[in-house]
mmCIF file of C-alpha atoms in Angstrom:
data_model
loop_
_atom_site.group_PDB
_atom_site.id
_atom_site.type_symbol
_atom_site.label_atom_id
_atom_site.label_comp_id
_atom_site.label_asym_id
_atom_site.label_seq_id
_atom_site.Cartn_x
_atom_site.Cartn_y
_atom_site.Cartn_z
ATOM 1 C CA MET A 13 -18.491 45.714 62.223
ATOM 2 C CA ASN A 14 -18.359 43.672 59.041
ATOM 3 C CA PHE A 15 -18.494 39.918 59.634
ATOM 4 C CA ARG A 16 -15.364 39.295 57.531
ATOM 5 C CA THR A 17 -13.330 41.692 59.695
ATOM 6 C CA LEU A 18 -14.706 39.988 62.769
ATOM 7 C CA GLU A 19 -13.695 36.572 61.462
ATOM 8 C CA PHE A 20 -10.257 37.896 60.613
ATOM 9 C CA LEU A 21 -9.678 39.323 64.103
ATOM 10 C CA VAL A 22 -10.883 36.133 65.775
ATOM 11 C CA GLY A 23 -8.585 34.181 63.459
ATOM 12 C CA ILE A 24 -5.647 36.321 64.583
ATOM 13 C CA PHE A 25 -6.649 35.739 68.204
ATOM 14 C CA LEU A 26 -6.706 31.956 67.777
ATOM 15 C CA ALA A 27 -3.442 31.999 65.831
ATOM 16 C CA ALA A 28 -1.832 34.080 68.603
ATOM 17 C CA GLY A 29 -2.921 31.388 71.065
ATOM 18 C CA ILE A 30 -1.306 28.656 68.990
ATOM 19 C CA VAL A 31 1.891 30.698 68.594
ATOM 20 C CA ALA A 32 1.964 31.267 72.367
ATOM 21 C CA ALA A 33 1.613 27.535 73.022
ATOM 22 C CA VAL A 34 4.452 26.793 70.588
ATOM 23 C CA ILE A 35 6.713 29.439 72.168
ATOM 24 C CA LEU A 36 6.033 28.003 75.616
ATOM 25 C CA ALA A 37 6.805 24.472 74.451
ATOM 26 C CA LEU A 38 9.945 25.244 72.456
ATOM 27 C CA LYS A 39 11.543 28.222 74.132
ATOM 28 C CA VAL A 40 10.425 27.892 77.754
ATOM 29 C CA ALA A 41 10.160 24.134 78.220
ATOM 30 C CA GLY A 42 13.040 23.439 75.826
ATOM 31 C CA LEU A 43 11.165 20.737 73.959
ATOM 32 C CA THR A 44 13.172 19.535 70.970
ATOM 33 C CA LEU A 45 11.205 18.356 67.984
ATOM 34 C CA SER A 46 13.987 16.156 66.635
ATOM 35 C CA SER A 47 14.435 13.776 69.557
ATOM 36 C CA GLY A 48 14.663 10.790 67.213
ATOM 37 C CA SER A 49 17.154 8.125 68.246
ATOM 38 C CA SER A 50 19.084 8.566 65.003
ATOM 39 C CA GLU A 51 20.927 11.658 66.208
ATOM 40 C CA TYR A 52 21.839 10.275 69.598
ATOM 41 C CA TYR A 53 23.359 7.156 71.042
ATOM 42 C CA THR A 54 22.694 5.905 74.530
ATOM 43 C CA ILE A 55 25.225 4.522 76.975
ATOM 44 C CA HIS A 56 24.483 3.164 80.406
ATOM 45 C CA GLY A 57 26.621 4.216 83.363
ATOM 46 C CA LYS A 58 26.719 2.352 86.670
ATOM 47 C CA PHE A 59 27.034 4.694 89.627
ATOM 48 C CA SER A 60 27.055 4.054 93.340
ATOM 49 C CA ASN A 61 25.369 7.338 94.258
ATOM 50 C CA ILE A 62 23.852 9.827 91.854
ATOM 51 C CA GLY A 63 23.262 12.634 94.352
ATOM 52 C CA SER A 64 20.569 14.902 92.961
ATOM 53 C CA LEU A 65 21.215 14.240 89.282
ATOM 54 C CA LYS A 66 17.967 14.482 87.338
ATOM 55 C CA VAL A 67 16.585 13.287 84.049
ATOM 56 C CA ARG A 68 17.465 15.972 81.448
ATOM 57 C CA SER A 69 20.573 17.077 83.350
ATOM 58 C CA PRO A 70 23.292 18.086 80.887
ATOM 59 C CA ILE A 71 26.323 15.962 80.028
ATOM 60 C CA LYS A 72 29.400 18.125 79.521
ATOM 61 C CA LEU A 73 32.810 17.446 78.053
ATOM 62 C CA GLY A 74 35.226 20.204 78.942
ATOM 63 C CA GLY A 75 32.257 22.456 79.684
ATOM 64 C CA VAL A 76 30.570 21.856 76.313
ATOM 65 C CA VAL A 77 27.153 20.213 76.453
ATOM 66 C CA ILE A 78 27.262 16.994 74.403
ATOM 67 C CA GLY A 79 24.083 15.298 75.569
ATOM 68 C CA GLN A 80 21.658 14.799 78.399
ATOM 69 C CA VAL A 81 20.594 12.238 80.964
ATOM 70 C CA SER A 82 17.646 10.374 79.461
ATOM 71 C CA ASP A 83 16.717 8.003 82.294
ATOM 72 C CA ILE A 84 17.718 7.074 85.835
ATOM 73 C CA TYR A 85 16.750 3.788 87.432
ATOM 74 C CA ILE A 86 17.969 1.034 89.759
ATOM 75 C CA ASP A 87 19.359 -2.209 88.380
ATOM 76 C CA PRO A 88 17.057 -4.770 90.048
ATOM 77 C CA LYS A 89 19.856 -7.350 90.463
ATOM 78 C CA THR A 90 22.717 -5.300 91.847
ATOM 79 C CA LEU A 91 20.563 -2.501 93.330
ATOM 80 C CA GLN A 92 22.945 -0.030 91.709
ATOM 81 C CA PRO A 93 21.714 3.208 90.131
ATOM 82 C CA ILE A 94 22.002 3.172 86.343
ATOM 83 C CA VAL A 95 22.070 6.445 84.417
ATOM 84 C CA ASP A 96 21.144 6.343 80.738
ATOM 85 C CA MET A 97 23.111 8.986 78.874
ATOM 86 C CA LYS A 98 21.935 10.260 75.509
ATOM 87 C CA ILE A 99 24.956 11.633 73.670
ATOM 88 C CA ASP A 100 24.982 13.469 70.358
ATOM 89 C CA LYS A 101 26.145 11.266 67.435
ATOM 90 C CA LYS A 102 28.650 13.997 66.539
ATOM 91 C CA TYR A 103 30.725 12.933 69.532
ATOM 92 C CA SER A 104 30.924 9.211 68.830
ATOM 93 C CA ASN A 105 34.637 8.953 69.570
ATOM 94 C CA ILE A 106 34.579 8.859 73.347
ATOM 95 C CA GLY A 107 37.103 6.261 74.503
ATOM 96 C CA GLU A 108 35.984 3.254 76.502
ATOM 97 C CA ASP A 109 38.024 4.243 79.548
ATOM 98 C CA SER A 110 36.590 7.758 79.784
ATOM 99 C CA THR A 111 35.445 8.702 83.247
ATOM 100 C CA PHE A 112 31.941 9.970 83.923
ATOM 101 C CA SER A 113 31.668 12.003 87.100
ATOM 102 C CA ILE A 114 28.736 13.756 88.696
ATOM 103 C CA LEU A 115 29.820 17.343 89.299
ATOM 104 C CA THR A 116 28.148 20.427 90.675
ATOM 105 C CA SER A 117 28.168 23.759 88.883
ATOM 106 C CA GLY A 118 29.217 26.232 91.528
ATOM 107 C CA LEU A 119 28.951 25.508 95.216
ATOM 108 C CA LEU A 120 25.186 25.082 95.359
ATOM 109 C CA GLY A 121 24.346 24.888 91.668
ATOM 110 C CA GLU A 122 22.648 22.033 89.911
ATOM 111 C CA GLN A 123 24.421 18.797 89.140
ATOM 112 C CA TYR A 124 25.647 17.645 85.747
ATOM 113 C CA LEU A 125 27.659 14.788 84.300
ATOM 114 C CA GLY A 126 31.228 15.630 83.407
ATOM 115 C CA VAL A 127 33.120 13.447 80.916
ATOM 116 C CA LYS A 128 36.897 13.074 81.077
ATOM 117 C CA PRO A 129 37.927 11.393 77.825
ATOM 118 C CA ASP A 130 40.530 8.625 77.833
ATOM 119 C CA PHE A 131 41.776 6.605 74.870
ATOM 120 C CA ALA A 132 43.928 4.084 76.773
ATOM 121 C CA SER A 133 42.123 0.897 75.787
ATOM 122 C CA MET A 134 43.086 -0.383 72.352
ATOM 123 C CA ASP A 135 41.937 -3.350 70.338
ATOM 124 C CA ASP A 136 44.451 -5.802 68.800
ATOM 125 C CA ASP A 137 45.230 -3.520 65.869
ATOM 126 C CA GLY A 138 46.064 -0.581 68.090
ATOM 127 C CA ASN A 139 42.878 1.387 67.368
ATOM 128 C CA PRO A 140 41.141 2.957 70.352
ATOM 129 C CA ILE A 141 37.855 1.358 71.437
ATOM 130 C CA TYR A 142 34.968 3.784 71.606
ATOM 131 C CA LEU A 143 31.741 3.700 73.577
ATOM 132 C CA THR A 144 28.866 2.819 71.275
ATOM 133 C CA ASP A 145 25.090 2.639 71.514
ATOM 134 C CA GLY A 146 24.144 0.384 74.402
ATOM 135 C CA SER A 147 27.621 0.246 76.015
ATOM 136 C CA VAL A 148 27.753 -0.174 79.764
ATOM 137 C CA THR A 149 30.495 1.664 81.617
ATOM 138 C CA SER A 150 31.587 1.423 85.218
ATOM 139 C CA MET A 151 34.201 4.152 84.949
ATOM 140 C CA THR A 152 32.181 6.554 87.049
ATOM 141 C CA ASP A 153 32.689 8.889 89.960
ATOM 142 C CA SER A 154 29.729 9.299 92.247
ATOM 143 C CA ALA A 155 28.244 12.555 93.364
ATOM 144 C CA ILE A 156 29.889 14.296 96.266
ATOM 145 C CA VAL A 157 27.381 14.380 99.061
ATOM 146 C CA LEU A 158 28.151 17.403 101.194
ATOM 147 C CA GLU A 159 26.857 15.802 104.400
ATOM 148 C CA GLU A 160 29.100 12.737 103.994
ATOM 149 C CA LEU A 161 32.077 14.961 103.304
ATOM 150 C CA LEU A 162 31.395 17.027 106.427
ATOM 151 C CA GLY A 163 30.981 13.834 108.446
ATOM 152 C CA LYS A 164 34.361 12.521 107.295
ATOM 153 C CA PHE A 165 35.980 15.868 107.984
ATOM 154 C CA LEU A 166 34.624 16.095 111.523
ATOM 155 C CA TYR A 167 35.633 12.474 112.148
ATOM 156 C CA SER A 168 39.211 13.133 111.018
ATOM 157 C CA ILE A 169 39.431 16.235 113.217
ATOM 158 C CA ASN A 170 38.308 14.194 116.216
ATOM 159 C CA ASN A 171 40.882 11.516 115.423
ATOM 160 C CA SER A 172 43.784 13.953 115.087
ATOM 161 C CA ASN A 173 42.753 15.670 118.334
ATOM 162 C CA SER A 174 42.718 12.396 120.245
ATOM 163 C CA LYS A 175 46.160 11.469 118.835
ATOM 164 C CA THR A 176 47.767 14.688 120.021
ATOM 165 C CA GLU A 177 46.395 14.317 123.531
ATOM 166 C CA MET B 7 -39.031 30.876 119.320
ATOM 167 C CA PHE B 8 -36.202 33.277 118.736
ATOM 168 C CA LEU B 9 -33.708 30.555 119.575
ATOM 169 C CA LEU B 10 -35.026 28.623 116.599
ATOM 170 C CA LYS B 11 -34.657 31.573 114.260
ATOM 171 C CA PRO B 12 -31.055 30.819 113.213
ATOM 172 C CA ILE B 13 -32.170 27.318 112.305
ATOM 173 C CA PHE B 14 -34.998 28.665 110.146
ATOM 174 C CA ASN B 15 -32.532 31.020 108.509
ATOM 175 C CA LEU B 16 -30.055 28.223 107.897
ATOM 176 C CA GLY B 17 -32.795 26.076 106.384
ATOM 177 C CA ALA B 18 -33.932 28.895 104.120
ATOM 178 C CA PHE B 19 -30.357 29.535 103.081
ATOM 179 C CA GLY B 20 -29.771 25.866 102.343
ATOM 180 C CA ILE B 21 -32.918 25.474 100.251
ATOM 181 C CA ASN B 22 -32.132 28.667 98.388
ATOM 182 C CA PHE B 23 -28.512 27.667 97.776
ATOM 183 C CA PHE B 24 -29.273 24.216 96.468
ATOM 184 C CA SER B 25 -32.195 25.310 94.315
ATOM 185 C CA THR B 26 -29.955 27.948 92.717
ATOM 186 C CA LEU B 27 -27.235 25.381 92.166
ATOM 187 C CA GLY B 28 -29.780 23.014 90.644
ATOM 188 C CA LYS B 29 -31.153 25.704 88.343
ATOM 189 C CA ALA B 30 -27.633 26.641 87.294
ATOM 190 C CA THR B 31 -26.779 23.030 86.498
ATOM 191 C CA ILE B 32 -29.951 22.564 84.452
ATOM 192 C CA LYS B 33 -29.223 25.769 82.508
ATOM 193 C CA LEU B 34 -25.654 24.591 81.914
ATOM 194 C CA TYR B 35 -26.914 21.248 80.663
ATOM 195 C CA GLN B 36 -29.441 22.894 78.358
ATOM 196 C CA ALA B 37 -26.859 25.319 77.011
ATOM 197 C CA LEU B 38 -24.292 22.646 76.264
ATOM 198 C CA ILE B 39 -26.368 19.730 75.130
ATOM 199 C CA GLY B 40 -28.858 20.180 72.382
ATOM 200 C CA LYS B 41 -28.523 19.563 68.706
ATOM 201 C CA PRO B 42 -25.768 21.890 67.490
ATOM 202 C CA GLN B 43 -26.477 23.625 64.204
ATOM 203 C CA PHE B 44 -23.096 24.727 62.967
ATOM 204 C CA ARG B 45 -24.252 26.782 59.996
ATOM 205 C CA LYS B 46 -26.610 28.815 62.123
ATOM 206 C CA HIS B 47 -24.594 29.059 65.303
ATOM 207 C CA PHE B 48 -21.015 29.388 64.072
ATOM 208 C CA PRO B 49 -21.341 33.115 63.181
ATOM 209 C CA LEU B 50 -22.782 33.746 66.648
ATOM 210 C CA LEU B 51 -19.792 31.999 68.210
ATOM 211 C CA VAL B 52 -17.366 34.058 66.116
ATOM 212 C CA LYS B 53 -19.084 37.271 67.199
ATOM 213 C CA GLN B 54 -18.830 36.270 70.849
ATOM 214 C CA LEU B 55 -15.205 35.152 70.479
ATOM 215 C CA TYR B 56 -14.506 38.670 69.268
ATOM 216 C CA VAL B 57 -16.351 40.325 72.159
ATOM 217 C CA VAL B 58 -15.107 37.988 74.881
ATOM 218 C CA GLY B 59 -11.665 37.053 73.600
ATOM 219 C CA VAL B 60 -10.230 39.605 71.215
ATOM 220 C CA GLN B 61 -11.376 42.591 73.230
ATOM 221 C CA SER B 62 -9.753 41.171 76.388
ATOM 222 C CA ILE B 63 -6.322 40.860 74.774
ATOM 223 C CA LEU B 64 -5.159 44.354 75.689
ATOM 224 C CA ILE B 65 -5.747 44.095 79.430
ATOM 225 C CA ILE B 66 -4.282 40.566 79.521
ATOM 226 C CA ILE B 67 -1.109 41.550 77.672
ATOM 227 C CA VAL B 68 -0.488 44.732 79.640
ATOM 228 C CA SER B 69 -1.045 43.014 82.992
ATOM 229 C CA GLY B 70 1.065 40.022 81.944
ATOM 230 C CA LEU B 71 3.928 42.250 80.902
ATOM 231 C CA PHE B 72 3.946 44.213 84.145
ATOM 232 C CA ILE B 73 3.495 41.187 86.393
ATOM 233 C CA GLY B 74 6.410 39.484 84.634
ATOM 234 C CA MET B 75 8.551 42.592 84.993
ATOM 235 C CA VAL B 76 7.740 42.976 88.685
ATOM 236 C CA LEU B 77 8.514 39.293 89.289
ATOM 237 C CA GLY B 78 11.837 39.749 87.524
ATOM 238 C CA LEU B 79 12.719 42.809 89.563
ATOM 239 C CA GLN B 80 11.703 41.439 92.966
ATOM 240 C CA GLY B 81 13.168 38.011 92.240
ATOM 241 C CA TYR B 82 16.460 39.573 91.203
ATOM 242 C CA ASN B 83 16.664 41.674 94.378
ATOM 243 C CA VAL B 84 16.340 38.583 96.567
ATOM 244 C CA LEU B 85 18.335 36.136 94.459
ATOM 245 C CA VAL B 86 21.299 38.465 93.978
ATOM 246 C CA ASN B 87 22.006 38.202 97.734
ATOM 247 C CA PHE B 88 22.723 34.503 97.273
ATOM 248 C CA LYS B 89 24.520 34.909 93.950
ATOM 249 C CA ALA B 90 21.702 32.845 92.486
ATOM 250 C CA GLU B 91 20.603 35.196 89.673
ATOM 251 C CA ALA B 92 20.693 32.182 87.385
ATOM 252 C CA SER B 93 17.494 30.973 89.035
ATOM 253 C CA LEU B 94 15.563 34.059 87.950
ATOM 254 C CA GLY B 95 14.365 32.390 84.742
ATOM 255 C CA PRO B 96 12.918 29.327 86.526
ATOM 256 C CA LEU B 97 11.386 31.579 89.202
ATOM 257 C CA VAL B 98 9.550 33.780 86.726
ATOM 258 C CA ALA B 99 8.565 30.975 84.354
ATOM 259 C CA LEU B 100 7.361 28.517 86.991
ATOM 260 C CA SER B 101 5.385 31.000 89.060
ATOM 261 C CA LEU B 102 3.694 32.311 85.933
ATOM 262 C CA LEU B 103 2.980 28.948 84.330
ATOM 263 C CA ARG B 104 1.760 27.201 87.451
ATOM 264 C CA GLU B 105 -0.099 29.841 89.443
ATOM 265 C CA LEU B 106 -0.073 33.469 88.395
ATOM 266 C CA GLY B 107 -0.919 32.923 84.747
ATOM 267 C CA PRO B 108 -4.122 30.892 85.188
ATOM 268 C CA VAL B 109 -5.309 32.717 88.326
ATOM 269 C CA VAL B 110 -4.648 36.331 87.361
ATOM 270 C CA SER B 111 -5.990 35.792 83.842
ATOM 271 C CA ALA B 112 -9.158 34.254 85.288
ATOM 272 C CA LEU B 113 -9.615 37.171 87.699
ATOM 273 C CA LEU B 114 -9.073 39.728 84.948
ATOM 274 C CA PHE B 115 -11.355 37.754 82.661
ATOM 275 C CA ALA B 116 -14.106 37.716 85.297
ATOM 276 C CA GLY B 117 -13.810 41.477 85.638
ATOM 277 C CA ARG B 118 -13.473 42.300 81.955
ATOM 278 C CA ALA B 119 -15.639 39.730 80.171
ATOM 279 C CA GLY B 120 -17.658 37.996 82.887
ATOM 280 C CA SER B 121 -19.306 41.149 84.189
ATOM 281 C CA ALA B 122 -20.076 42.269 80.639
ATOM 282 C CA LEU B 123 -21.733 38.918 79.860
ATOM 283 C CA THR B 124 -23.870 39.109 83.000
ATOM 284 C CA ALA B 125 -24.910 42.695 82.325
ATOM 285 C CA GLU B 126 -25.769 41.968 78.695
ATOM 286 C CA ILE B 127 -27.834 38.864 79.389
ATOM 287 C CA GLY B 128 -29.391 40.447 82.468
ATOM 288 C CA LEU B 129 -30.542 43.474 80.513
ATOM 289 C CA MET B 130 -31.909 41.225 77.776
ATOM 290 C CA LYS B 131 -33.957 39.475 80.408
ATOM 291 C CA THR B 132 -35.060 42.682 82.143
ATOM 292 C CA THR B 133 -36.222 44.208 78.872
ATOM 293 C CA ASP B 134 -38.051 40.972 77.957
ATOM 294 C CA GLN B 135 -35.887 40.292 74.921
ATOM 295 C CA LEU B 136 -35.404 36.697 76.022
ATOM 296 C CA SER B 137 -39.164 36.145 76.454
ATOM 297 C CA SER B 138 -39.897 37.637 73.043
ATOM 298 C CA MET B 139 -37.362 35.262 71.522
ATOM 299 C CA GLU B 140 -39.229 32.411 73.135
ATOM 300 C CA MET B 141 -42.476 33.736 71.656
ATOM 301 C CA MET B 142 -40.867 33.619 68.228
ATOM 302 C CA ALA B 143 -39.952 29.971 68.927
ATOM 303 C CA ILE B 144 -36.231 30.748 69.199
ATOM 304 C CA ASP B 145 -34.561 29.045 72.098
ATOM 305 C CA PRO B 146 -32.664 31.830 73.934
ATOM 306 C CA LEU B 147 -30.473 29.245 75.626
ATOM 307 C CA ARG B 148 -29.074 28.122 72.316
ATOM 308 C CA ARG B 149 -29.193 31.475 70.568
ATOM 309 C CA VAL B 150 -27.853 33.698 73.374
ATOM 310 C CA ILE B 151 -26.341 31.630 76.172
ATOM 311 C CA SER B 152 -24.570 28.806 74.374
ATOM 312 C CA PRO B 153 -22.352 30.908 72.050
ATOM 313 C CA ARG B 154 -21.344 33.152 74.944
ATOM 314 C CA PHE B 155 -20.534 30.167 77.115
ATOM 315 C CA TRP B 156 -18.401 28.436 74.505
ATOM 316 C CA ALA B 157 -16.673 31.680 73.575
ATOM 317 C CA GLY B 158 -15.629 32.090 77.219
ATOM 318 C CA VAL B 159 -14.430 28.504 77.537
ATOM 319 C CA ILE B 160 -12.341 28.821 74.360
ATOM 320 C CA SER B 161 -10.989 32.311 75.038
ATOM 321 C CA LEU B 162 -9.663 32.124 78.575
ATOM 322 C CA PRO B 163 -7.091 29.314 78.022
ATOM 323 C CA ILE B 164 -5.778 31.175 74.968
ATOM 324 C CA LEU B 165 -5.602 34.429 76.938
ATOM 325 C CA THR B 166 -3.735 32.557 79.680
ATOM 326 C CA LEU B 167 -1.170 31.280 77.193
ATOM 327 C CA LEU B 168 -0.671 34.831 75.909
ATOM 328 C CA PHE B 169 -0.379 36.094 79.484
ATOM 329 C CA ASN B 170 2.313 33.504 80.263
ATOM 330 C CA VAL B 171 4.378 34.226 77.171
ATOM 331 C CA VAL B 172 4.214 37.993 77.621
ATOM 332 C CA GLY B 173 4.971 37.663 81.351
ATOM 333 C CA ILE B 174 8.031 35.479 80.785
ATOM 334 C CA TYR B 175 9.344 37.907 78.177
ATOM 335 C CA GLY B 176 8.656 40.772 80.611
ATOM 336 C CA GLY B 177 10.735 38.993 83.264
ATOM 337 C CA LYS B 178 13.449 38.395 80.688
ATOM 338 C CA MET B 179 13.391 42.070 79.705
ATOM 339 C CA VAL B 180 14.018 43.198 83.268
ATOM 340 C CA GLY B 181 16.444 40.430 84.203
ATOM 341 C CA VAL B 182 18.518 40.190 81.037
ATOM 342 C CA ASP B 183 18.232 43.509 79.249
ATOM 343 C CA TRP B 184 18.115 45.784 82.256
ATOM 344 C CA LEU B 185 19.817 44.049 85.191
ATOM 345 C CA GLY B 186 22.374 42.190 83.115
ATOM 346 C CA ILE B 187 21.860 38.471 83.705
ATOM 347 C CA ASP B 188 23.342 36.423 80.884
ATOM 348 C CA GLU B 189 20.668 35.589 78.311
ATOM 349 C CA GLY B 190 21.896 32.008 77.847
ATOM 350 C CA THR B 191 21.790 31.408 81.600
ATOM 351 C CA PHE B 192 18.240 32.707 81.744
ATOM 352 C CA TRP B 193 16.904 30.429 78.999
ATOM 353 C CA THR B 194 18.862 27.261 79.830
ATOM 354 C CA GLY B 195 17.869 27.560 83.487
ATOM 355 C CA THR B 196 14.256 27.976 82.451
ATOM 356 C CA GLN B 197 14.355 25.074 80.017
ATOM 357 C CA ALA B 198 16.003 22.812 82.571
ATOM 358 C CA SER B 199 13.282 23.350 85.160
ATOM 359 C CA VAL B 200 10.097 23.770 83.114
ATOM 360 C CA GLU B 201 8.510 20.488 82.071
ATOM 361 C CA ILE B 202 6.026 20.366 79.275
ATOM 362 C CA TYR B 203 3.451 18.146 80.956
ATOM 363 C CA LYS B 204 3.895 19.092 84.586
ATOM 364 C CA ASP B 205 3.935 22.838 84.112
ATOM 365 C CA ILE B 206 2.505 23.888 80.769
ATOM 366 C CA VAL B 207 -0.202 21.268 80.265
ATOM 367 C CA GLN B 208 -1.352 21.293 83.873
ATOM 368 C CA GLY B 209 -1.403 25.090 83.891
ATOM 369 C CA SER B 210 -3.593 24.971 80.807
ATOM 370 C CA ILE B 211 -5.916 22.414 82.413
ATOM 371 C CA LYS B 212 -6.239 24.773 85.367
ATOM 372 C CA SER B 213 -7.147 27.669 83.134
ATOM 373 C CA LEU B 214 -9.674 25.516 81.262
ATOM 374 C CA VAL B 215 -11.374 24.687 84.570
ATOM 375 C CA PHE B 216 -11.374 28.376 85.525
ATOM 376 C CA ALA B 217 -12.783 29.302 82.111
ATOM 377 C CA PHE B 218 -15.628 26.848 82.607
ATOM 378 C CA ILE B 219 -16.413 28.129 86.106
ATOM 379 C CA VAL B 220 -16.132 31.861 85.398
ATOM 380 C CA THR B 221 -18.221 31.766 82.232
ATOM 381 C CA TRP B 222 -20.797 29.504 83.822
ATOM 382 C CA ILE B 223 -21.210 31.883 86.767
ATOM 383 C CA ALA B 224 -21.363 34.921 84.488
ATOM 384 C CA VAL B 225 -23.929 33.458 82.128
ATOM 385 C CA PHE B 226 -26.099 31.996 84.855
ATOM 386 C CA ASN B 227 -26.111 35.170 86.949
ATOM 387 C CA GLY B 228 -27.303 37.091 83.911
ATOM 388 C CA TYR B 229 -30.020 34.592 83.131
ATOM 389 C CA ASN B 230 -31.156 34.406 86.741
ATOM 390 C CA CYS B 231 -31.111 38.119 87.589
ATOM 391 C CA GLU B 232 -34.095 39.978 88.995
ATOM 392 C CA ARG B 233 -35.930 42.177 86.522
ATOM 393 C CA THR B 234 -34.986 45.453 88.180
ATOM 394 C CA SER B 235 -32.058 47.800 87.799
ATOM 395 C CA GLU B 236 -31.056 46.875 91.333
ATOM 396 C CA GLY B 237 -31.190 43.175 90.487
ATOM 397 C CA LEU B 238 -29.028 43.758 87.436
ATOM 398 C CA SER B 239 -26.351 45.552 89.442
ATOM 399 C CA LYS B 240 -26.480 42.825 92.069
ATOM 400 C CA ALA B 241 -26.084 40.110 89.447
ATOM 401 C CA THR B 242 -23.061 41.850 87.926
ATOM 402 C CA THR B 243 -21.433 42.276 91.322
ATOM 403 C CA ASN B 244 -22.157 38.664 92.216
ATOM 404 C CA THR B 245 -20.492 37.449 89.039
ATOM 405 C CA VAL B 246 -17.219 39.169 89.844
ATOM 406 C CA VAL B 247 -17.276 38.336 93.566
ATOM 407 C CA TYR B 248 -18.277 34.681 93.221
ATOM 408 C CA SER B 249 -16.009 33.896 90.322
ATOM 409 C CA SER B 250 -13.009 35.527 92.032
ATOM 410 C CA LEU B 251 -13.611 33.623 95.256
ATOM 411 C CA ILE B 252 -14.224 30.309 93.515
ATOM 412 C CA VAL B 253 -11.182 30.740 91.267
ATOM 413 C CA LEU B 254 -8.911 31.412 94.246
ATOM 414 C CA GLY B 255 -10.344 28.552 96.310
ATOM 415 C CA LEU B 256 -10.366 26.108 93.428
ATOM 416 C CA ASP B 257 -6.787 27.050 92.585
ATOM 417 C CA PHE B 258 -5.657 25.709 95.935
ATOM 418 C CA VAL B 259 -7.573 22.461 95.423
ATOM 419 C CA LEU B 260 -6.238 21.993 91.895
ATOM 420 C CA THR B 261 -2.673 22.753 92.967
ATOM 421 C CA ALA B 262 -2.951 20.225 95.789
ATOM 422 C CA LEU B 263 -4.281 17.609 93.378
ATOM 423 C CA MET B 264 -1.878 18.269 90.514
ATOM 424 C CA PHE B 265 1.463 19.128 92.009
ATOM 425 C CA ASN B 266 1.670 16.535 94.763
#
């Protein structure tokens, strides 16, 4: 075979490898090229229990994904879990009193952060106050831990039984 | 005296084993190190990339497609019992990226390209082509072995990437297009659980290690084969057997090191 043809075929082979790597990164791993901070703003949420929330879990408002969890760590002073939430700049009008709750999709599905918007808090001029980059919010609902729930349930059954006796 | 015989045998085996390992390491060193001459050796590398890499594409793609499809089908049958079809994407993608992709590609590569390398180099040695090269002051290690070795090391990771992509799309074909899982669910589930470093990069490191081992074994077995037709067949068989065993064993070690 001619050497030029050979070079061409090898070139296609190498290019196919690069294309495969790109497909794996973008489509399968969901890597986004434009993860610059300009398109997102980060707010910090204080939780008491995050359940099995993970970094990169989605943040949903009414079922629509508006961002993702960018970091989870413990505040060294209060020993409280802090969840950093990266929210799309498009949705910059989330009121300060909005509630962030850790919810589960389906009975055994993975956990996500649900946002319930609230515009109750106003500044002096009557304009709603929004969460901005770097805001810290404590308006959070912790994850429901199934074992704790079962424990409470069994405890209450025991109590009601002993009352009736 | 006959009680001591196993000990003699063990000693002979040990000496043989370590001298072979030593020879193989020296050959590897000589093939890799040495002043590279790009103008002279680049065309040789391209030729070998074609033989080792391009000609292995077909078997890699067909096997990848069918393995992905089978994973999709079997995974669906189990997961549907728990109403967890949404996990089919992560199941197919993770098992391919972490284990099946690197291992099955390496096994296929050992059978398709490794045995061919051994047979080619072995026959060159048997028919004294390598010695005549030496007489003409051409170093056969750099002229024959080195391009084949590098071609193998470059090709297998690329073939593994192709295998993974085709396999994941095969799983998607069965799960989404045939069995009716929602396409969005399939991809978002996959993207949520696959991590670029932990899964894709480490899978590629695995396949690079396998590429190194398989090609090394293939090239060395060819260079070290006995100058008989029997020796040649033995060398070819050894290449496939040893590289398969080492790939499977090493896979366990690498998995234990990487994913814990």
